[in-house]
Coordinates of C-alpha atoms in Angstrom, one line a residue:
M1 CA 42.6 -130.0 -47.2
K2 CA 45.0 -127.4 -46.4
I3 CA 44.7 -123.5 -46.3
D4 CA 47.5 -121.0 -46.9
F5 CA 46.8 -117.9 -45.0
S6 CA 49.8 -115.8 -46.5
Q7 CA 48.4 -112.6 -48.2
Q8 CA 48.0 -113.1 -51.9
L9 CA 48.0 -110.0 -54.0
D10 CA 46.7 -108.6 -57.4
F11 CA 47.8 -105.5 -59.3
N12 CA 44.7 -103.4 -57.8
N13 CA 45.9 -104.2 -54.1
V14 CA 49.1 -102.2 -54.4
L15 CA 50.6 -99.2 -55.4
I16 CA 54.3 -98.4 -55.9
R17 CA 56.2 -96.1 -53.4
P18 CA 57.7 -93.1 -55.2
Q19 CA 61.3 -92.2 -53.8
R20 CA 64.3 -89.8 -54.6
T21 CA 65.2 -89.9 -58.1
T22 CA 68.3 -88.2 -60.2
I23 CA 66.3 -89.0 -63.3
S24 CA 65.2 -85.6 -64.7
S25 CA 63.4 -86.7 -68.0
R26 CA 61.8 -89.9 -69.0
S27 CA 63.7 -90.0 -71.9
E28 CA 66.8 -90.9 -69.7
V29 CA 65.0 -94.5 -69.1
S30 CA 65.9 -97.4 -71.3
L31 CA 63.2 -99.9 -71.8
E32 CA 65.5 -102.4 -73.9
R33 CA 67.2 -105.1 -72.1
T34 CA 69.7 -107.8 -73.2
F35 CA 68.9 -111.4 -72.0
H36 CA 71.1 -114.4 -72.3
F37 CA 69.2 -117.5 -71.7
K38 CA 71.4 -120.2 -69.9
N39 CA 69.7 -123.4 -71.2
S40 CA 70.2 -122.4 -75.0
D41 CA 73.0 -120.4 -74.8
T42 CA 71.3 -117.6 -76.9
S43 CA 70.9 -113.8 -76.5
W44 CA 68.2 -111.3 -77.6
T45 CA 67.9 -107.9 -77.0
G46 CA 64.7 -105.8 -76.9
V47 CA 61.8 -104.4 -75.1
P48 CA 60.4 -107.3 -73.1
I49 CA 56.5 -106.9 -73.9
I50 CA 55.0 -109.5 -75.8
A51 CA 51.7 -109.9 -77.6
S52 CA 49.9 -112.8 -76.7
N53 CA 49.3 -116.0 -78.6
M54 CA 45.6 -115.3 -78.9
D55 CA 44.1 -115.4 -82.8
T56 CA 42.9 -111.9 -82.1
T57 CA 46.3 -110.5 -81.2
G58 CA 49.1 -113.2 -81.9
T59 CA 49.0 -112.3 -85.7
F60 CA 51.5 -111.2 -88.3
E61 CA 50.0 -108.0 -88.8
V62 CA 50.4 -107.3 -85.2
S63 CA 54.0 -108.4 -85.2
E64 CA 54.7 -105.9 -87.8
V65 CA 53.8 -103.1 -85.6
L66 CA 55.3 -104.2 -82.4
D67 CA 58.7 -105.1 -84.2
K68 CA 59.1 -101.4 -85.0
F69 CA 59.4 -101.0 -81.1
K70 CA 61.6 -104.2 -80.8
M71 CA 58.7 -106.0 -79.1
L72 CA 57.8 -109.7 -79.2
T73 CA 54.8 -111.3 -80.8
C74 CA 54.0 -114.9 -79.7
L75 CA 52.1 -115.9 -82.9
N76 CA 48.8 -117.8 -82.3
K77 CA 49.0 -121.6 -82.7
F78 CA 46.4 -121.7 -85.5
Y79 CA 48.8 -120.3 -88.1
N80 CA 50.0 -123.5 -90.4
L81 CA 52.9 -123.9 -92.5
K82 CA 51.3 -122.6 -95.4
D83 CA 50.6 -119.3 -93.4
Y84 CA 54.4 -118.9 -92.4
K85 CA 55.6 -119.9 -96.1
Q86 CA 53.2 -117.0 -97.3
F87 CA 54.1 -114.1 -94.9
L88 CA 57.8 -114.9 -94.5
F89 CA 58.9 -115.3 -97.8
E90 CA 57.1 -112.1 -98.7
K91 CA 58.8 -110.3 -95.9
Q92 CA 62.1 -111.9 -97.1
S93 CA 61.5 -110.3 -100.7
N94 CA 60.5 -106.9 -99.3
L95 CA 63.1 -106.4 -96.8
D96 CA 66.9 -106.2 -96.8
S97 CA 68.7 -109.1 -94.8
K98 CA 69.3 -107.2 -91.8
S99 CA 65.8 -105.9 -91.5
Y100 CA 64.4 -109.5 -92.0
S101 CA 66.6 -110.6 -89.5
E102 CA 65.6 -108.3 -86.8
Y103 CA 61.9 -108.9 -87.4
V104 CA 62.4 -112.8 -87.4
S105 CA 64.3 -112.4 -84.1
N106 CA 60.8 -110.9 -82.6
I107 CA 58.4 -113.5 -83.6
I108 CA 57.6 -116.5 -81.4
I109 CA 56.3 -119.9 -82.8
S110 CA 53.4 -121.3 -80.5
I111 CA 52.5 -124.8 -80.1
G112 CA 50.8 -127.2 -77.9
I113 CA 51.7 -130.9 -77.0
G114 CA 49.9 -132.9 -79.4
K115 CA 51.9 -135.0 -82.4
E116 CA 50.6 -132.6 -84.9
D117 CA 51.9 -129.6 -83.3
L118 CA 55.5 -131.0 -83.0
L119 CA 55.2 -132.0 -86.7
K120 CA 54.2 -128.4 -87.5
L121 CA 57.1 -127.0 -85.5
D122 CA 59.6 -129.3 -87.4
N123 CA 58.2 -128.2 -90.7
I124 CA 58.3 -124.5 -89.6
L125 CA 62.0 -124.5 -88.5
T126 CA 63.1 -126.8 -91.5
L127 CA 62.0 -123.9 -93.8
F128 CA 62.8 -121.1 -91.3
P129 CA 65.7 -122.3 -89.0
E130 CA 66.1 -118.4 -88.4
I131 CA 63.4 -118.2 -86.1
K132 CA 65.0 -118.5 -82.4
W133 CA 61.6 -118.7 -80.3
I134 CA 59.4 -121.5 -79.5
C135 CA 56.3 -121.2 -77.1
I136 CA 55.0 -124.5 -75.8
D137 CA 51.5 -123.3 -74.6
V138 CA 49.1 -125.1 -72.7
A139 CA 46.3 -123.9 -70.2
N140 CA 47.5 -126.5 -67.6
G141 CA 51.4 -126.5 -67.3
Y142 CA 51.4 -128.7 -64.3
M143 CA 50.8 -131.9 -66.6
K144 CA 53.9 -134.3 -66.5
K145 CA 53.5 -134.7 -70.3
M146 CA 54.3 -130.9 -70.6
V147 CA 57.9 -131.4 -68.9
T148 CA 58.5 -134.5 -71.1
I149 CA 57.7 -132.8 -74.2
C150 CA 59.7 -129.7 -73.2
K151 CA 62.6 -131.8 -72.5
S152 CA 62.3 -133.5 -76.1
I153 CA 62.2 -130.2 -78.0
R154 CA 65.2 -128.8 -76.1
K155 CA 67.1 -132.0 -77.2
K156 CA 66.0 -131.5 -80.7
Y157 CA 66.5 -127.8 -80.9
P158 CA 69.4 -126.9 -78.3
N159 CA 69.8 -123.2 -79.4
K160 CA 66.1 -122.2 -79.5
I161 CA 64.7 -120.1 -76.5
I162 CA 62.1 -122.1 -75.2
I163 CA 59.0 -120.7 -73.4
A164 CA 56.8 -123.2 -71.3
G165 CA 53.6 -122.5 -69.5
N166 CA 51.2 -121.8 -68.0
V167 CA 51.9 -122.2 -64.3
A168 CA 51.5 -119.8 -61.2
T169 CA 53.8 -121.5 -58.6
G170 CA 57.4 -121.4 -58.1
E171 CA 57.8 -125.3 -57.7
M172 CA 56.5 -125.8 -61.1
T173 CA 58.5 -122.8 -62.5
Q174 CA 61.7 -124.5 -61.3
E175 CA 60.4 -128.0 -62.6
L176 CA 59.9 -126.4 -66.4
I177 CA 63.4 -124.9 -66.1
I178 CA 65.7 -127.6 -64.5
N179 CA 64.0 -130.7 -65.8
G180 CA 62.3 -129.5 -68.8
G181 CA 65.0 -127.2 -70.2
A182 CA 62.7 -124.3 -70.6
D183 CA 64.7 -120.9 -70.8
I184 CA 61.5 -118.9 -69.9
V185 CA 58.0 -119.9 -68.0
K186 CA 54.7 -118.4 -68.8
V187 CA 53.2 -117.3 -65.4
G188 CA 49.3 -116.8 -65.0
I189 CA 46.3 -119.1 -64.3
G190 CA 42.9 -117.3 -64.9
P191 CA 44.1 -113.3 -64.6
G192 CA 43.3 -112.7 -68.3
S193 CA 40.2 -110.4 -69.1
A194 CA 38.9 -113.2 -71.5
C195 CA 39.8 -116.0 -69.1
L196 CA 36.9 -117.8 -67.1
T197 CA 39.1 -120.5 -65.6
R198 CA 38.9 -119.3 -62.2
M199 CA 35.1 -119.1 -62.2
K200 CA 34.7 -122.4 -64.0
T201 CA 37.4 -124.3 -61.9
G202 CA 38.1 -122.4 -58.7
V203 CA 41.7 -122.4 -59.6
G204 CA 44.4 -119.6 -59.6
I205 CA 46.5 -117.4 -57.7
P206 CA 46.4 -113.5 -57.9
Q207 CA 48.6 -112.5 -60.6
L208 CA 51.0 -110.2 -58.7
S209 CA 51.8 -112.9 -56.2
A210 CA 52.4 -115.5 -58.8
I211 CA 54.8 -113.4 -60.5
I212 CA 56.7 -112.5 -57.3
D213 CA 56.9 -116.1 -56.4
C214 CA 57.6 -117.5 -59.8
A215 CA 60.3 -114.6 -60.7
D216 CA 62.1 -115.8 -57.3
A217 CA 62.1 -119.3 -58.2
A218 CA 63.1 -118.8 -61.9
H219 CA 65.8 -116.2 -61.1
G220 CA 67.4 -118.8 -58.6
C221 CA 68.1 -121.4 -61.2
G222 CA 69.0 -119.3 -64.1
G223 CA 65.6 -118.8 -65.7
F224 CA 63.2 -116.1 -66.5
I225 CA 59.7 -115.7 -66.6
I226 CA 56.7 -113.9 -68.5
G227 CA 53.9 -112.2 -66.5
D228 CA 50.9 -113.4 -68.8
G229 CA 47.6 -111.7 -68.1
G230 CA 45.9 -109.4 -65.7
I231 CA 47.2 -106.0 -67.4
T232 CA 44.4 -103.4 -67.5
C233 CA 46.4 -100.3 -67.9
P234 CA 50.4 -99.0 -68.0
G235 CA 50.4 -99.0 -64.2
D236 CA 49.6 -102.7 -64.0
M237 CA 52.5 -103.4 -66.4
A238 CA 54.9 -101.4 -64.3
K239 CA 53.7 -103.5 -61.1
A240 CA 54.4 -106.8 -63.0
F241 CA 58.0 -105.8 -63.8
G242 CA 58.5 -104.3 -60.4
G243 CA 57.5 -107.7 -59.1
G244 CA 59.9 -109.2 -60.9
A245 CA 58.5 -110.3 -64.4
D246 CA 61.2 -110.3 -67.1
F247 CA 58.7 -110.0 -69.9
V248 CA 55.1 -108.9 -69.9
M249 CA 52.3 -110.6 -72.1
C250 CA 49.2 -108.8 -73.0
G251 CA 46.1 -109.9 -75.0
G252 CA 43.3 -107.5 -74.3
V253 CA 45.8 -104.6 -74.2
F254 CA 46.8 -105.1 -77.9
S255 CA 43.0 -106.0 -79.0
G256 CA 40.3 -103.8 -80.6
H257 CA 42.6 -102.0 -83.3
D258 CA 42.8 -101.5 -87.0
E259 CA 45.8 -104.4 -87.0
N260 CA 43.6 -106.9 -85.3
P261 CA 41.5 -109.2 -87.3
G262 CA 37.8 -109.1 -87.4
E263 CA 35.1 -106.7 -88.8
L264 CA 34.1 -103.5 -86.8
I265 CA 30.9 -103.8 -85.0
M266 CA 28.5 -100.7 -84.9
E267 CA 26.1 -100.2 -82.4
K268 CA 24.0 -97.7 -80.8
D269 CA 24.5 -96.7 -77.0
K270 CA 21.4 -95.7 -74.6
N271 CA 21.9 -92.0 -76.0
N272 CA 21.6 -93.3 -79.5
N273 CA 25.3 -92.5 -80.3
E274 CA 27.2 -94.8 -82.6
K275 CA 29.9 -97.0 -80.7
K276 CA 32.5 -99.0 -82.6
Y277 CA 33.7 -102.2 -81.2
K278 CA 36.1 -105.3 -82.0
L279 CA 35.6 -108.8 -80.7
F280 CA 38.1 -110.2 -78.3
Y281 CA 37.7 -113.9 -76.9
G282 CA 39.6 -116.4 -74.7
M283 CA 41.2 -119.5 -76.7
S284 CA 39.1 -121.7 -74.4
S285 CA 35.8 -119.8 -75.5
E286 CA 33.0 -121.8 -77.1
L287 CA 33.6 -119.1 -80.0
A288 CA 37.2 -120.1 -80.5
M289 CA 36.5 -123.8 -80.1
K290 CA 33.9 -123.9 -82.7
K291 CA 36.1 -121.7 -85.1
H292 CA 39.2 -123.6 -84.8
Y293 CA 37.9 -127.3 -84.0
G294 CA 34.3 -127.1 -85.2
K295 CA 32.6 -127.8 -82.1
M296 CA 33.0 -127.6 -78.1
A297 CA 33.9 -131.1 -76.9
N298 CA 31.4 -132.4 -74.4
Y299 CA 34.1 -133.4 -71.7
R300 CA 35.0 -129.7 -71.3
A301 CA 33.4 -126.4 -70.5
S302 CA 33.9 -122.9 -71.9
E303 CA 36.9 -121.3 -69.9
G304 CA 36.7 -118.0 -71.8
R305 CA 34.3 -115.2 -72.7
V306 CA 33.6 -113.1 -75.6
I307 CA 34.1 -109.3 -75.4
K308 CA 33.3 -106.4 -77.4
V309 CA 36.5 -104.2 -77.2
P310 CA 35.8 -100.6 -77.9
Y311 CA 37.5 -99.7 -81.1
K312 CA 40.9 -98.1 -80.4
G313 CA 42.4 -97.1 -83.9
I314 CA 45.7 -97.7 -84.8
L315 CA 47.9 -100.0 -82.4
E316 CA 51.0 -97.7 -82.3
V317 CA 49.1 -95.2 -80.0
T318 CA 48.3 -97.8 -77.5
I319 CA 52.1 -99.0 -77.5
L320 CA 53.5 -95.3 -77.3
D321 CA 50.9 -94.9 -74.3
Y322 CA 52.3 -98.0 -72.3
L323 CA 55.9 -97.3 -73.0
G324 CA 55.6 -93.7 -72.0
G325 CA 53.9 -94.9 -68.7
L326 CA 56.7 -97.6 -68.0
R327 CA 59.3 -94.6 -68.6
S328 CA 57.2 -92.4 -66.1
T329 CA 57.4 -95.4 -63.5
C330 CA 61.0 -95.5 -64.1
A331 CA 61.5 -92.0 -63.4
Y332 CA 59.4 -91.7 -60.0
I333 CA 61.8 -94.7 -58.5
N334 CA 65.3 -93.8 -60.0
A335 CA 65.2 -97.0 -62.2
Y336 CA 67.3 -95.8 -65.4
K337 CA 66.7 -99.2 -67.2
I338 CA 63.8 -101.8 -67.1
K339 CA 65.8 -104.2 -65.4
H340 CA 66.3 -101.9 -62.3
L341 CA 62.8 -101.8 -61.8
P342 CA 62.4 -104.9 -59.2
K343 CA 65.5 -103.4 -57.3
C344 CA 64.0 -100.0 -57.1
C345 CA 60.3 -101.0 -56.3
T346 CA 58.5 -101.1 -52.9
F347 CA 54.9 -101.9 -53.2
I348 CA 52.4 -100.5 -50.5
L349 CA 49.0 -102.0 -49.5
V350 CA 46.2 -100.0 -50.5
S351 CA 42.2 -100.0 -50.3
Q352 CA 42.0 -97.6 -53.3
Q353 CA 43.9 -96.6 -56.1
L354 CA 41.9 -94.0 -57.8
N355 CA 39.4 -91.2 -57.0
T356 CA 36.7 -92.1 -59.3
H357 CA 34.2 -89.4 -57.9
F358 CA 33.1 -87.7 -60.9
V359 CA 33.4 -90.7 -63.1
K360 CA 30.2 -92.0 -64.5

């Protein structure tokens, strides 16, 4: 038994220290970034924010909104070949070649590590070879099989951008990049609002410390990371980028909108006022297991919760709020580009972030 006594931090444990800045307007800040990926020898330019591959957020409908802002959508792994054909063939017929190419460059195929997942990937890429992103997604990225599968997909698709995860430590981040051939590692064990992994297993690392550790490890060997989960507000997203995340993935942030699947739920509050909600749930929840597999296997526990998210209206409003918050962060610390955030960022430890005296 070992104990690591080093301080581990989450987003609510820190604030970003302001400093002298020559930026006089948020409009001077660029949130776009160009990446060149070492293992795939491929480039991508856009705003490095990703909708999570949950079936309530990783949808074609969400991707259409995020694409307008040059943001990425990691499509959920429950889309089959027929779903891709139906949506993308329609896209091809309705868009000019440049618009279609730009859209496809912002969607990510998400798969597991089973034989049926690999077959589905082959079928999708045979029909749509222009898709450049693959996310190999499992809850426990520490499995030896994960590296093996990652390596085989890299061999078969040498020019595709490969994302692998999830992990929360530097050594496994480097393993997936160096020996697995991943370009990007997805970082986060249990920080999501719909995730119960930490409660059910006792496993995890506070998300900000995980990002700092994994970013340092990835950048040292030419790779990148995605901070996946734990974002509750624009300030959290700024801290994730400040901690070294190259991309930030969000689930709950992008849930509860018109573009998300599911019916509106109407309920009365204690004052008899009508409130509107949409369901958002973890992909390891009992609800998700029964929906996609017919049952919850008796060898596993439900590691996700079901949340009624207050209805938020159109997704574009939320996106603009987060992008505006990021630009403001950059303006406070003299970061003209989102790429400069880590170099300009100094965290200070705090015991309180907000004055909530008058908040009910």
